[in-house]
Tab-separated table of C-alpha atoms and ligand atoms in Angstrom:
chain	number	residue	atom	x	y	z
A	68	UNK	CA	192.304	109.041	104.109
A	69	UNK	CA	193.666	105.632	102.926
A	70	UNK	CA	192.614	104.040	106.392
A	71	UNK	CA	189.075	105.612	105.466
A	72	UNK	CA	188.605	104.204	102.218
A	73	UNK	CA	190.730	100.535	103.241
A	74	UNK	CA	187.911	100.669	106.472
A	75	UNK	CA	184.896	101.487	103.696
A	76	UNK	CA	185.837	98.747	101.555
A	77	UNK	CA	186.277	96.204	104.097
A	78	UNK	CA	182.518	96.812	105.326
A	79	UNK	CA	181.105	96.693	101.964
A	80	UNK	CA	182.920	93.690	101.569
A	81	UNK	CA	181.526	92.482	104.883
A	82	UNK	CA	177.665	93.685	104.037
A	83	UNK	CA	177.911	91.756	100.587
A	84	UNK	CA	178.765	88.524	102.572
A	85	UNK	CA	176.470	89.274	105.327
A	86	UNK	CA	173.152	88.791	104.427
A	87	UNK	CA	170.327	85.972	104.496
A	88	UNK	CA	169.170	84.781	100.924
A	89	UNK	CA	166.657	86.846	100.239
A	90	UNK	CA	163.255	86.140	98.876
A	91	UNK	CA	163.029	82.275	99.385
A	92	UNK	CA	160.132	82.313	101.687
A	93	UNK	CA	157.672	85.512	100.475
A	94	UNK	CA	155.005	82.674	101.746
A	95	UNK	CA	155.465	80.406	104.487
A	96	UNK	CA	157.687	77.347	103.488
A	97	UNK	CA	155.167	73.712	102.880
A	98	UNK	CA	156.294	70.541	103.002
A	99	UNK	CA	156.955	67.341	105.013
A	100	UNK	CA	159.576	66.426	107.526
A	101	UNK	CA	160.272	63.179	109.341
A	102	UNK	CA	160.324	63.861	112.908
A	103	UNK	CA	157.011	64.118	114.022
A	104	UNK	CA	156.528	60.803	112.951
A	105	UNK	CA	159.804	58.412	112.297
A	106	UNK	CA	161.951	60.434	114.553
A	107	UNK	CA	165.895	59.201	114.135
A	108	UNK	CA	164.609	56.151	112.159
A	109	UNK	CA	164.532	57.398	108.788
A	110	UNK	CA	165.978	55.825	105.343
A	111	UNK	CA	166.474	56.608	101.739
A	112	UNK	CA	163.364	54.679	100.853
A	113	UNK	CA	160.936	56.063	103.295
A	114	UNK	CA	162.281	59.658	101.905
A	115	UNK	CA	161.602	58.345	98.430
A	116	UNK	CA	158.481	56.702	99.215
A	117	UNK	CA	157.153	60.015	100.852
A	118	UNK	CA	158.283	62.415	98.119
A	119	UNK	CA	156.358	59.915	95.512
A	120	UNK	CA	153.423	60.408	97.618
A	121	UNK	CA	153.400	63.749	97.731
A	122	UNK	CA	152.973	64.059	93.987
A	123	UNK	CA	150.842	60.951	93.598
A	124	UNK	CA	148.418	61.986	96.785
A	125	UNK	CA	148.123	65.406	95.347
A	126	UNK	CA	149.871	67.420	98.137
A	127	UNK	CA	152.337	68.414	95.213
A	128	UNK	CA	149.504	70.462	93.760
A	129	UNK	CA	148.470	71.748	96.938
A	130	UNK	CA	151.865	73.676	97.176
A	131	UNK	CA	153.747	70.906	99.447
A	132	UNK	CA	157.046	71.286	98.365
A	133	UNK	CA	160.015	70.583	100.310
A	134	UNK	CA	160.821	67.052	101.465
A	135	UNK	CA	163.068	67.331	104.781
A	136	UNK	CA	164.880	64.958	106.432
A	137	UNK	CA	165.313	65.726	110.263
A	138	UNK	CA	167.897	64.698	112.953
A	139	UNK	CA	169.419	60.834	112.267
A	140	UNK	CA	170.460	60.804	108.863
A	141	UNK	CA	173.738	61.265	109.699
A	142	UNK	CA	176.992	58.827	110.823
A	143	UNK	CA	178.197	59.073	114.259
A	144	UNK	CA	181.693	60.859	113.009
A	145	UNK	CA	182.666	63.230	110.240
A	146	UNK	CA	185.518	61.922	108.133
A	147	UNK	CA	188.876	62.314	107.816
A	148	UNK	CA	188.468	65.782	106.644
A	149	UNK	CA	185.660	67.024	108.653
A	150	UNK	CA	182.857	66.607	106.257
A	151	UNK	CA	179.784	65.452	107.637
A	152	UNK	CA	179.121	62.063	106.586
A	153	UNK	CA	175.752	60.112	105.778
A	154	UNK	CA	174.717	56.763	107.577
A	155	UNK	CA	175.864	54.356	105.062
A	156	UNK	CA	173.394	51.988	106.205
A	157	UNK	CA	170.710	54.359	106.026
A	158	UNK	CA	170.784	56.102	103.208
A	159	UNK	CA	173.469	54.229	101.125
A	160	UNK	CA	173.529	56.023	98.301
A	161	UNK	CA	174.579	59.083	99.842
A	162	UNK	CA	173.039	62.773	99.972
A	163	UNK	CA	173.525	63.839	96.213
A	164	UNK	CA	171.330	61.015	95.127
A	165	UNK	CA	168.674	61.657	97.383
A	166	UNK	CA	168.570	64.948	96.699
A	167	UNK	CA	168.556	64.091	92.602
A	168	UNK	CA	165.405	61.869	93.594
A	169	UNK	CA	163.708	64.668	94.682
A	170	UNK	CA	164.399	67.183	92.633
A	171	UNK	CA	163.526	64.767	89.642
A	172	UNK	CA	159.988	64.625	91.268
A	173	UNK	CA	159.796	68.853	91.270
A	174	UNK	CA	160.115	69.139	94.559
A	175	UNK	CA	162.917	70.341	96.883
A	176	UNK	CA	165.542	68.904	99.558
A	177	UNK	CA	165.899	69.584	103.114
A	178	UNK	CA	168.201	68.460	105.808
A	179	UNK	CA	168.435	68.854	109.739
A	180	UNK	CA	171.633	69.714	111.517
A	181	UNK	CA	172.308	71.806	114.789
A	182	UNK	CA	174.007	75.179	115.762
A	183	UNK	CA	175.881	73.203	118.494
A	184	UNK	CA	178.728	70.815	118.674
A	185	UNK	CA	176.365	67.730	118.621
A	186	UNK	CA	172.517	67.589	117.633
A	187	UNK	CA	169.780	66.336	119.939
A	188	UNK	CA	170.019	62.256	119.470
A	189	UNK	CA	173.619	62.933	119.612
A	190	UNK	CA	175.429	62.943	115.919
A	191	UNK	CA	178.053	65.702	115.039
A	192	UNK	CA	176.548	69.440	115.391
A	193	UNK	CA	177.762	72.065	112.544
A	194	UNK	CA	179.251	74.660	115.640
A	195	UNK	CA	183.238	75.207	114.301
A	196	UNK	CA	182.331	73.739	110.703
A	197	UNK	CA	179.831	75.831	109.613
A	198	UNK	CA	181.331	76.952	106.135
A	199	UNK	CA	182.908	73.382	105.128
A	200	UNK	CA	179.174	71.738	106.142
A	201	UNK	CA	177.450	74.985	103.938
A	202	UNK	CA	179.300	73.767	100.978
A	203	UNK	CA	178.439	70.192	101.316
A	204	UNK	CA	174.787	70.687	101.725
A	205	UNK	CA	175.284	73.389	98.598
A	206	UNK	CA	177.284	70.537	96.387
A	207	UNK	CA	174.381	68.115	97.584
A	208	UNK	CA	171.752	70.100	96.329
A	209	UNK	CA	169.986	70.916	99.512
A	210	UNK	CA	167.375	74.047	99.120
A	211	UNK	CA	166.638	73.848	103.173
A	212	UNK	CA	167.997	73.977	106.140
A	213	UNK	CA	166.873	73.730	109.749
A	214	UNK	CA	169.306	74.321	112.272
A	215	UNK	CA	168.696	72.983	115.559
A	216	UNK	CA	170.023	74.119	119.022
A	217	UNK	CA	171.109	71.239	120.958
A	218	UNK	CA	174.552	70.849	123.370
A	219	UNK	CA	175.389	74.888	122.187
A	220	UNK	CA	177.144	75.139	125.397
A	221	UNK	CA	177.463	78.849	126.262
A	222	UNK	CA	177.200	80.152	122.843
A	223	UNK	CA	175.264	82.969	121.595
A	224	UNK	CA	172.305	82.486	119.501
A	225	UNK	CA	172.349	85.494	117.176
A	226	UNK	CA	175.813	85.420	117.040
A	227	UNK	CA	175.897	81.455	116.324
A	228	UNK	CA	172.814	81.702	113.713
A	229	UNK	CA	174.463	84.242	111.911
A	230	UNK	CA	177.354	82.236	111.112
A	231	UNK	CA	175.127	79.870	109.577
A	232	UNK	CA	173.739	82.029	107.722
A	233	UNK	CA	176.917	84.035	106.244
A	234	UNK	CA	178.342	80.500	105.422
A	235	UNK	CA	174.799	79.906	103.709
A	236	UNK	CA	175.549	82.957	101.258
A	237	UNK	CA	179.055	82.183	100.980
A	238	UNK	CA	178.026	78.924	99.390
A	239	UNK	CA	175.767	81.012	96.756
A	240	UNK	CA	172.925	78.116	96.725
A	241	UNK	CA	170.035	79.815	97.733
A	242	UNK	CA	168.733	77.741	100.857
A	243	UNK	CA	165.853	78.376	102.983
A	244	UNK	CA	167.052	78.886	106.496
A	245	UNK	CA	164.863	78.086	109.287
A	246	UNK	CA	166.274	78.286	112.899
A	247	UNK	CA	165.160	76.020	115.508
A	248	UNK	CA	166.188	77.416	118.585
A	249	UNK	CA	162.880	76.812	120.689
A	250	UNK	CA	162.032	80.572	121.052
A	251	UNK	CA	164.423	80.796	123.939
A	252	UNK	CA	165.897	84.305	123.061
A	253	UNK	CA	163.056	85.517	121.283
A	254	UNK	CA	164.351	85.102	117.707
A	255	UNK	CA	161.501	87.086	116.378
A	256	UNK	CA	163.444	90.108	117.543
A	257	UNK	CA	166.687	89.391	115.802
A	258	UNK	CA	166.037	86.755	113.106
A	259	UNK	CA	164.334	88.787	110.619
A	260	UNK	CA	168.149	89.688	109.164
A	261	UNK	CA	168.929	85.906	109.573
A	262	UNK	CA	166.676	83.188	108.864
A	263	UNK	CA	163.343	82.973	106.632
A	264	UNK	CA	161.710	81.116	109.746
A	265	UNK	CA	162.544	80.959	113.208
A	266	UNK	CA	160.597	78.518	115.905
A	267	UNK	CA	159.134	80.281	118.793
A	268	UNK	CA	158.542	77.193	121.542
A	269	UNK	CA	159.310	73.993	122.183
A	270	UNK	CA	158.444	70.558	120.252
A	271	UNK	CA	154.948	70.172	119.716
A	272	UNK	CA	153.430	66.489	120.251
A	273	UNK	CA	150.553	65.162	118.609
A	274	UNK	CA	147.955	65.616	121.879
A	275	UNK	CA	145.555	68.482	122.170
A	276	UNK	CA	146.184	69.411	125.555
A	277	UNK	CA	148.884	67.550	127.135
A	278	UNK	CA	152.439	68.300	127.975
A	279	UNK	CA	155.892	66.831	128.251
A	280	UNK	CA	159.268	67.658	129.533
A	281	UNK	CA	160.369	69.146	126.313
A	282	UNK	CA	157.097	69.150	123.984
A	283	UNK	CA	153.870	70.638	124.209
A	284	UNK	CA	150.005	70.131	123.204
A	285	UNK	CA	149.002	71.815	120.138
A	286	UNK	CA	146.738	74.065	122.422
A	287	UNK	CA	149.563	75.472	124.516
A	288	UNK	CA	152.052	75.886	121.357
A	289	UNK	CA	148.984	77.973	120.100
A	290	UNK	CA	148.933	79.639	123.504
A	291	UNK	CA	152.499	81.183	123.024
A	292	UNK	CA	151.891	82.720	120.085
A	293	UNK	CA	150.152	85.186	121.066
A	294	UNK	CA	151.392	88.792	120.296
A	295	UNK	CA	153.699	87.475	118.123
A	296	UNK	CA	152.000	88.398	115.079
A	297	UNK	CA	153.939	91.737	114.827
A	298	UNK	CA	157.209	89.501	113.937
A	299	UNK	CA	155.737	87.978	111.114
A	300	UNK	CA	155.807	88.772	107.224
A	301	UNK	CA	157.045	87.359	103.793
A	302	UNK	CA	160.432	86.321	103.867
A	303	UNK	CA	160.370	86.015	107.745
A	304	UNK	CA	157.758	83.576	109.873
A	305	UNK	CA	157.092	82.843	113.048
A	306	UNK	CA	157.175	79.236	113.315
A	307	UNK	CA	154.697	77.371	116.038
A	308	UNK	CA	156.386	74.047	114.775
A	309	UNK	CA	155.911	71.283	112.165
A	310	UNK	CA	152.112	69.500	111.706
A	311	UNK	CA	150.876	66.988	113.839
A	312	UNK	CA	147.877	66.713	111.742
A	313	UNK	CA	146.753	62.747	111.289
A	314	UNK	CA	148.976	61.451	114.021
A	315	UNK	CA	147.366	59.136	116.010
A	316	UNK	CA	147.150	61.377	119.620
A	317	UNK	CA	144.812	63.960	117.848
A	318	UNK	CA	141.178	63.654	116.673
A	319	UNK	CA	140.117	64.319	113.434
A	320	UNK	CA	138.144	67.752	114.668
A	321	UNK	CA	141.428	68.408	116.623
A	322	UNK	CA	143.713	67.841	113.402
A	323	UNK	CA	141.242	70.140	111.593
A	324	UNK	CA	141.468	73.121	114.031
A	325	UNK	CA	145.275	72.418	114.253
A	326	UNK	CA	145.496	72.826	110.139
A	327	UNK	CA	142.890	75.793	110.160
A	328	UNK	CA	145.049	77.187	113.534
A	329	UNK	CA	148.268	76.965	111.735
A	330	UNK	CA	146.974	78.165	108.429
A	331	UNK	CA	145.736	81.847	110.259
A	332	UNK	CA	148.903	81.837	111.981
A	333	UNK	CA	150.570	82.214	108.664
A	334	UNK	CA	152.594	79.047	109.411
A	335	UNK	CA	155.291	77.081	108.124
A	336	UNK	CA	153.134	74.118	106.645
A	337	UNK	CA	155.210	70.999	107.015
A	338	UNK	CA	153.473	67.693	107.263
A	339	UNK	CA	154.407	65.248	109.884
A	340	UNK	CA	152.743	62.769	109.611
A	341	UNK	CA	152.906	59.306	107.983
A	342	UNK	CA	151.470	59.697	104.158
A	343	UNK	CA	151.687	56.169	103.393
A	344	UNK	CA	148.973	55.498	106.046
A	345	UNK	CA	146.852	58.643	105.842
A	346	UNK	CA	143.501	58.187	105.542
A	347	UNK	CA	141.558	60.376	102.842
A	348	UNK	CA	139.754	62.788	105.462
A	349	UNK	CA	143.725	63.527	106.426
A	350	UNK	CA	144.205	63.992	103.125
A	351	UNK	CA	141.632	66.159	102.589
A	352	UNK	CA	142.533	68.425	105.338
A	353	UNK	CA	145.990	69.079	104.175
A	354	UNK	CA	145.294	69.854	100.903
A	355	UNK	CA	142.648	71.839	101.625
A	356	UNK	CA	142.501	74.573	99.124
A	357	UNK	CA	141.052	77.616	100.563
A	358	UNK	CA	142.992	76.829	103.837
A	359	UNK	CA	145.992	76.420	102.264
A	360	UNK	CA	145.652	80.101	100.320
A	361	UNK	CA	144.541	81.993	103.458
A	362	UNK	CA	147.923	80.359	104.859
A	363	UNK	CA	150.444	81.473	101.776
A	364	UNK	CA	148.295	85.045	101.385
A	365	UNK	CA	150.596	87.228	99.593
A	366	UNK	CA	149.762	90.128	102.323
A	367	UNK	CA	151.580	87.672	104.659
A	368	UNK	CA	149.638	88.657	108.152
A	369	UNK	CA	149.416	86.528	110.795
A	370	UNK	CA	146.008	86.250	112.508
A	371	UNK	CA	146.011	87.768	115.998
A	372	UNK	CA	143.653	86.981	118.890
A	373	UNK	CA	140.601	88.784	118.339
A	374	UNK	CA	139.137	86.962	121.667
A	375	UNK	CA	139.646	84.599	124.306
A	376	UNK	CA	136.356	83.883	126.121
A	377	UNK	CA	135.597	80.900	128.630
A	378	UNK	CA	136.311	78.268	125.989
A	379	UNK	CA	136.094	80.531	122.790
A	380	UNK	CA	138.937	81.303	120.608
A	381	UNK	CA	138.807	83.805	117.480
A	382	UNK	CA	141.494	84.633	115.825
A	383	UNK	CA	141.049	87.011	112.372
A	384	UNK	CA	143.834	87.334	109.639
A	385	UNK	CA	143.509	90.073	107.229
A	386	UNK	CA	143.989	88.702	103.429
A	387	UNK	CA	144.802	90.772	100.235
A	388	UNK	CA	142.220	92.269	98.089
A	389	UNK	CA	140.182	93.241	100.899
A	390	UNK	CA	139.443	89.923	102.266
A	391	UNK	CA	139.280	88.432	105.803
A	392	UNK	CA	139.564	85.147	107.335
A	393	UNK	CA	137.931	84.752	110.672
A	394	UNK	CA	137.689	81.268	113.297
A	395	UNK	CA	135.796	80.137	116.164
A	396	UNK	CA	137.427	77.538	118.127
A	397	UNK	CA	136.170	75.337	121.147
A	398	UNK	CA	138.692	74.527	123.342
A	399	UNK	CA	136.343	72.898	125.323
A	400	UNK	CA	134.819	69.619	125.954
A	401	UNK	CA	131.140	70.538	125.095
A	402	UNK	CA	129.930	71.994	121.719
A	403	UNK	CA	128.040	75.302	121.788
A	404	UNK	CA	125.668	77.393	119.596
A	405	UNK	CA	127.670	79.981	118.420
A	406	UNK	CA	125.593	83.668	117.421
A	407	UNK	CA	127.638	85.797	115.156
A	408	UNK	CA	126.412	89.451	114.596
A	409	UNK	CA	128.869	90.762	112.104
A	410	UNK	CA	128.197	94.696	113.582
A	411	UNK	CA	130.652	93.700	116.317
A	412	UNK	CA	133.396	93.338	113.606
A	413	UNK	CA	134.256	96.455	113.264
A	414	UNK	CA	136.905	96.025	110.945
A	415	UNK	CA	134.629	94.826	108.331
A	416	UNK	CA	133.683	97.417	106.042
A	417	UNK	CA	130.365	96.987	103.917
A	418	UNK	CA	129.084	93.628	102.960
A	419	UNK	CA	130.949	90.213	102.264
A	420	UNK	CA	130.274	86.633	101.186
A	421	UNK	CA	130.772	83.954	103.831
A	422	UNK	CA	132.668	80.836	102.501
A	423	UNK	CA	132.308	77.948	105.116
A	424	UNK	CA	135.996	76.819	104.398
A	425	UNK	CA	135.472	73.178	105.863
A	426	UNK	CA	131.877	72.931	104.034
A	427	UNK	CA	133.053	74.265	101.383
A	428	UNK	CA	130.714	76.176	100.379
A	429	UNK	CA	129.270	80.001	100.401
A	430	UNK	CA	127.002	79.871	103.360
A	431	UNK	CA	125.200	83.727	103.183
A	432	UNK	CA	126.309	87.096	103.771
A	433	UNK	CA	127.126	89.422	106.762
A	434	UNK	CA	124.223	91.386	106.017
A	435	UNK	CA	122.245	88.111	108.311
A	436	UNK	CA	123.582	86.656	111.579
A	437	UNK	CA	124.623	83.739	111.833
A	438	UNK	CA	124.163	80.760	114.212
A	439	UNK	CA	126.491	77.754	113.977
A	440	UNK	CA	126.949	75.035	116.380
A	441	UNK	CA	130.798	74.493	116.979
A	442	UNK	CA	131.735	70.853	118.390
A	443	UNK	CA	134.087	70.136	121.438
A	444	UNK	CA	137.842	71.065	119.910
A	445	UNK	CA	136.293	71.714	116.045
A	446	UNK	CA	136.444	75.135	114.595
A	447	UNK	CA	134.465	76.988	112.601
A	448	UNK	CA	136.825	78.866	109.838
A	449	UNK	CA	135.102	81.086	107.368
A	450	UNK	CA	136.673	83.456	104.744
A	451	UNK	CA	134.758	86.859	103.708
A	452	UNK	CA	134.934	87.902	100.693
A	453	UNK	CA	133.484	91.847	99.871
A	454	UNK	CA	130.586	91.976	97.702
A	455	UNK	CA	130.782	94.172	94.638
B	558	GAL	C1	164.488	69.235	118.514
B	558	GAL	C2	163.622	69.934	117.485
B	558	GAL	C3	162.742	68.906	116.814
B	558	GAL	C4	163.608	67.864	116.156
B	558	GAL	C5	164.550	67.253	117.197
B	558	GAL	C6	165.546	66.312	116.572
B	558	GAL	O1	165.329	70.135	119.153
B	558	GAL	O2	162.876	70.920	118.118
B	558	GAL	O3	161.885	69.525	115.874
B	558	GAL	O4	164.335	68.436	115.122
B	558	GAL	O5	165.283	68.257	117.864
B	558	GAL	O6	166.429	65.782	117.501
């Protein structure tokens, strides 16, 4: 009897400690990180210069929120006790600072380390220090964490992610997780328990349709989502990687239908690109409104692929209160006149309002069809709305 009740304690004990944060994503995450654009050469300023853009641009508003700073922030060693240390050239006034910077400005702090021994451009990995480097991110102030994969050796990735993530709780700051482990074991079947976010590919690069060793065109990351919308839902997102929007390989119709993409995916919405150069139509598209609520829909559905058709895309997301959001997007290199009879959708029930979402404006009903021409890699991204 005594074994039974020393065994029941010890696994309550366990299932207190066990356990993600809950409740710190119930929308996908927004914000900016510096990889997509600065890669390892990032520096207090630049951090500070971005998060004073974000509230001066208007971003802020828009529900951009945490400011993260990816792989390169760190020295090449730990110190003499094993904490993690920051490049003292780089960001000289240390972690705490930074992270009081931010948080002075109302919005959050995020950092970038790796579930193996070293991360990807080679500074020291959290694997073997994952409480110690918990509690220095918690005494910094950090509210995010991604977690990267690099040089894990032969380690598990549940079983390494959930260390993270028990050290996480053991800390008691509540920190978003998000685990960057490329997709390779399918996190979306074991992460739910672990992190808020998980990515399911590779890097994406700012190109439409071209691919790399290690990083892919926006159109294949799109590509691999598919069927993946199952996973998703508030507190847990798929992840098709960080925005490429306004970086210089993508057009302004591709950066559109990447933000519109991304936003029916139910994404993670973190800026990458450089907001002391963007122009206002970048602007524009990031903060736009109606995008940006059919992305952080508190029904939290990812859009799945209604149909893939020679070079046709739709994808439809279903949105509290009865609403839908639907896209057409042409993947290929000539535009198209695109006939919509809403009787083929026949999840729509009764009448709705159209909203153009990159018009902005209410273009007619679904009692009419509709004809719209669609440019070469533009999208056409409507929201319906029913009618009383
Ligand atoms: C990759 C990751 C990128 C970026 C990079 C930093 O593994 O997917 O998003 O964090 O590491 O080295």
């Amino acid at each position: 009897m005594k074994k039974l009740n020393f065994l029941f304690v010890l696994l309550l004990s366990y299932s207190i400690y066990a356990q993600k944060f809950e409740g710190l994503a119930l929308t996908p995450p927004m914000g900016w990180n510096s990889w997509n654009t600065f890669e390892a050469n990032i520096q207090e300023d630049l951090i500070k210069q971005v998060a004073d853009i974000i509230v001066s641009s208007g971003m802020k508003d828009a529900g951009y929120e945490y400011v993260v700073i990816d792989d390169g922030w760190e020295a090449l060693t730990r110190d003499s006790v094993g904490n993690l240390v920051p490049d003292p050239k780089k960001f000289p006034n240390g972690m705490k600072a930074l992270a009081d910077y931010i948080h002075s400005k109302g919005l959050k702090f995020g950092i970038h380390n790796c579930a193996g021994k070293t991360t990807c451009n080679g500074f020291p990995g959290g694997m073997g220090h994952e409480f110690q480097d918990a509690r220095l991110y918690a005494s910094w102030g950090v509210d995010y964490l991604k977690y990267d994969w690099c040089d894990h050796g032969t380690a598990d990735a549940r079983q390494t992610y959930t260390i993270m993530r028990d050290a996480l709780y053991a800390a008691k700051r509540p920190i978003v997780y998000s685990l960057c482990e490329w997709g390779n074991s399918k996190p979306w079947e074991w992460a739910k328990d672990v992190g808020h976010l998980w990515r399911t590919t590779g890097d994406i690069t700012d190109c439409y349709n071209c691919q790399g060793e290690y990083d892919l065109g926006m159109r294949f990351i799109l590509k691999l989502q598919e069927g993946l919308e199952k996973y998703a839902g508030p507190d847990h997102w798929n992840d098709p990687d960080m925005l490429e929007v306004g970086n210089p390989g993508l057009m302004l119709t591709e950066s559109r239908s990447h933000f519109s993409l991304w936003c029916m995916l139910a994404a993670p919405l973190m800026a990458g690109n450089d907001l002391r150069t963007m122009t206002p139509e970048i602007l524009k598209i990031l903060t736009n409104s109606d995008a940006i609520a059919i992305d952080q829909d508190k029904l939290g559905k990812q859009a799945y692929l209604y149909m893939d058709h020679l070079s046709k895309l739709i994808y439809v997301k279903e949105l509290s209160d009865g609403n839908w959001a639907i896209c057409w997007h042409n993947t290929g290199d000539q535009s198209y006149t695109q006939r919509i009879n809403w009787k083929h959708f026949g999840f729509l029930k009764g009448d709705y309002e159209i909203k153009d979402i990159w018009k902005n404006q209410v273009i007619g009903t679904t009692t009419k069809n509709l004809e719209v021409n669609i440019d070469s890699r533009d999208i056409l991204f409507l929201k319906l709305t029913p009618r009383k």
